[in-house]
Structure formats: C-alpha cells, structure tokens
Amino acid sequence: MEEDKYAKELEVAVRVVHVACALCGRVQERLLETSNDHVVSKDDDSPVTVAEDFSVQATISWLLSEIFGVQNVSIVAEEDIQTISKDESASLLDNVVNTVNESLAFASKYGLQSPETTLGSTEILEAIARCNSTGGPSGRYWVLDPVDGTLGFVRGDQYAVALALIEDGKVVLGVLGCPNYPIKTELLNYHYQHHQTTPQSSLATLDTGGKGCVLYAKSGSGEAWLQSLIDGEKMLEWPNRARLIRVSSIDDPTLATLCEPVERANSNHSFTAGLAHSVGLRKQPLRVHSMVKYAAIARGDAEIFMKFAKCGYKEKIWDHAAGVVIVEEAGGVVTDAGGRPLDFSKGMYLEGLDRGIIACSGVTLHEKFIGAVYASWDSSNL
Ligand SMILES: Nc1ncnc2c1ncn2[C@@H]1O[C@H](COP(=O)(O)OS(=O)(=O)O)[C@@H](OP(=O)(O)O)[C@H]1O
Ligand SMILES: [Mg+2]
Ligand SMILES: [Mg+2]
Ligand SMILES: [Mg+2]
C-alpha cells in the first residue's frame, strides 16, 4: 500500500509539467523570433517574461485544482499576483489569458482534462492568486517554480519547470521539466562552449522541436526517472516509457565535473573555484542556468553542483525542492556546506542554510567538498 502512496500525485505532476514544458517551448520559439519587448522588470529586478512565468503558474495551478479539487490544493509558488493585476498590466494579462487557454487546449494530449469553455481573466487571476501558501512544517502543499532560470529562458538557453510536493515539511516527490536539455547530453555542453559567441537565434534553432526532458522521483523509492519531451504524445498511458537514471560513478576528483550557476551575482565563482582546486578538480566548470544543474547531476552528466550565494541572500524552497529529491533518489547526496540536509519545513525560505549548497554524485566526493569548505572558510571572502 505504501508503494502506492503519492502515485496519483506523481502521475498528475508529471503530466502537468509536460503541459508546461510544451507551453514554454511555444513561447520561447516566438520570443526568440521577435525582440526582447516581452520582458518586463519586477521589483526585484529579475526579468520576467510575459507568457512564461505567469502562464505556467496559472496553467499548473488550474490543472491541479481541477484534478484534486480547489479545497485540497495548496501551492507555494514564485510569482505573486501584484504585477499582473495592476491596471497598466492589462495587455500582459491578455497575453497570459491567451497563452494559458492555448496551453490548456492541448491538455488532453497529456491525458488531462481541458476546460469546457475558454477561461476568462478572472479565472486566470484566481489560479495565480491561489498559489499563496507560505509552506511550513505541517500539511501538504505543492511547491512550484514556473520558470526557473528566467535568464536562461530569455537567452534561449537552459531553464526548468520545477514542481514538488511537500508533506509535513518533507519533499515527497519532485518533477523537473527541462525543455532544452535533450536526452543526449551534447547540447548542454554545446551551450556551455558556445553561448558567449554564438547568436542566440542559432541556439534556438537547435533547441526547437521538443528536444527536452522531464525527470521525476518519489522520495524513498530509490529510483529517479527520465522521459523525453517527445514522448509527451504518448503520455496517455501510465506508467509511461520513462527510463531509470543514476548518478555518475566517478569519485576521482580529477575526472569530475563541477556544475555551478552562470551568474556571478548568484554564486561566488572564485570561492567555488578555490574549493574545486583544493579537492583536485581539473576540468572546466560547467555553468548552466537553473535547476538543470540538479538534472545534470541526477543524469550522471556532472558530479558536483555548488551554489554559494552572497551573504544575506536567502534561498527559496522552489529553487531546490524538486531538484534535491531527484538527485537523492538517483543516488546522490545534497546538503548545506555544514553537511546537513536542506530544511524545507520552515516556510518559503531554506532557513538555517549553512553558507551554501553542495550536491554530489556520491559520498566520497561529498565528504571531500565538505572538508574543503571546513578548511578554507576562514580564508574566504564571502
Ligand atoms: N542574488 C541572487 N543570489 C542567488 N540566487 C539568486 C539571486 N537572485 C536570484 N536568484 C535565484 O536564482 C535562480 C536562478 O539561479 P541559478 O542558480 O540558475 O542562476 S544562474 O541563472 O545559473 O545564474 C533564480 O530563479 P528564477 O527567478 O526562477 O529564475 C532566483 O530565484
Ligand atoms: Mg524569478
Ligand atoms: Mg527559480
Ligand atoms: Mg522562476
């Protein structure tokens, strides 16, 4: 019986993330064909795309509420209702309404029910506003980052749709949609090597056609799964034709690859470079936007992911919940820099996080990195 626990939730979560990835793919294609005028700035200065973040959040919120019942669904999500409900945001809202309706019309392709009639702006705003849970230590709530790596999305590069379910403070399942991370790893490396010099339009051409993937895992199952986005058309069946993934078996630091955020503002590159060097890493780090970094570890394409945000920045649960459970179930280890598991039970932030996050493909590398942090912390300039 225990085995079946969260089976329905997992199936629904995978299906809705497929719907969201298809939405993202369509919007990104259009966005890259036109200019950057779909990018507006939020108060925190992070770029947010019109159809993306809000549309994905509305779509997922609406689908979860339809399937499980509004009264049973509680969601902690990144986007709030402020920006989009302002009078001057009318055209933004129109755009979101159209994108959500277009996306929900395809829901049946993924084994989900489409709305009987077109949704109006009130229903869409309600769906976004319903994501107002603040999390915490008890009860059941979904955790959603509709688009993680908005910068990557705007650049035609890597980004992710991340959905997790938390019960009594523990992540019980996680789903990561990675629309630009194909089953074959080459494109991830291609981006890394070329994104400074290659026009984004050529990268976009490479990326189109649903060549991404969806990863998912249920906590305690010891299994993490990978499915191609192309298989979306076959999502009517469940269990589907996903395949098991496993972390890399490399534990020799000289052969290991470090994955870290692209933006210097998001992680201290010189500090992580110092750690990597002291542990004996020799390869160039792989800089990738978004939770695709967790996906890379879970798939065995890299061995270490580190993020050391600037002092004062508080990590949010939606930036990590889905990725952590997938890496752990694929055989990896994720902790803070003090070696403690991340605590998802304290609300929307990862409260009590000791300095930074270290995810490794196995305990040998993980112990080395924790040791290196311990040894070098005093001399660091964080
Ligand atoms: N200053 C600062 N420090 C640390 N982290 C920050 C900071 N600002 C933003 N964020 C959050 O980082 C999310 C993207 O992080 P990444 O690790 O993918 O960064 S990067 O795009 O690779 O540079 C990004 O998630 P999205 O907003 O969903 O894209 C943010 O939640
Ligand atoms: Mg954001
Ligand atoms: Mg995010
Ligand atoms: Mg986001």
Coordinates of C-alpha atoms and ligand atoms in Angstrom, one line a residue, residues 46 53 78-79 145 147-152 260-267 288-291 293 305 307 309-310 313 315-316 318-319, ligand 1:
S46 CA 14.8 39.8 -12.2
D53 CA 6.2 32.6 -15.5
E78 CA 7.3 32.1 -7.0
E79 CA 5.0 34.6 -8.8
D145 CA 8.9 27.5 -9.7
V147 CA 10.2 29.0 -14.8
D148 CA 13.5 28.6 -13.0
G149 CA 16.3 30.3 -14.8
T150 CA 14.3 33.0 -16.4
L151 CA 17.5 34.5 -17.7
G152 CA 18.3 31.2 -19.4
E260 CA 27.5 26.0 -11.0
P261 CA 25.3 29.0 -11.7
V262 CA 26.0 31.1 -14.7
E263 CA 25.6 34.5 -13.0
R264 CA 28.4 35.7 -10.7
A265 CA 25.8 37.5 -8.7
N266 CA 24.1 34.2 -7.9
S267 CA 27.1 32.3 -6.6
V288 CA 24.3 26.2 -16.5
H289 CA 21.2 28.2 -15.7
S290 CA 18.5 26.9 -13.4
M291 CA 17.7 23.6 -11.8
K293 CA 22.2 21.7 -12.7
F305 CA 26.8 21.2 -8.1
K307 CA 25.9 27.3 -5.1
A309 CA 25.0 32.9 -2.7
K310 CA 26.1 36.2 -1.4
Y313 CA 20.5 36.2 0.1
E315 CA 17.5 30.6 -0.9
K316 CA 13.9 29.8 -1.7
W318 CA 11.0 26.3 -5.0
D319 CA 14.6 26.7 -6.4
Ligands
LIG1 N1 21.3 37.3 -5.9 C1 20.9 36.0 -6.0 N2 21.7 35.1 -5.4 C2 21.3 33.8 -5.5 N3 20.3 33.3 -6.2 C3 19.5 34.2 -6.8 C4 19.8 35.6 -6.8 N4 18.9 36.3 -7.5 C5 18.0 35.3 -8.0 N5 18.4 34.1 -7.5 C6 17.7 32.8 -7.8 O1 18.4 32.0 -8.6 C7 17.6 31.4 -9.5 C8 18.5 31.1 -10.7 O2 19.6 30.6 -10.2 P1 20.7 29.9 -10.9 O3 21.4 29.1 -9.9 O4 20.1 29.0 -12.0 O5 21.5 31.1 -11.5 S1 22.0 31.2 -13.0 O6 20.9 31.6 -13.9 O7 22.7 30.0 -13.4 O8 23.0 32.3 -12.9 C9 16.5 32.3 -9.8 O9 15.3 31.6 -10.1 P2 14.3 32.2 -11.2 O10 13.8 33.6 -10.7 O11 13.2 31.2 -11.0 O12 15.0 32.2 -12.5 C10 16.4 33.1 -8.5 O13 15.4 32.5 -7.6

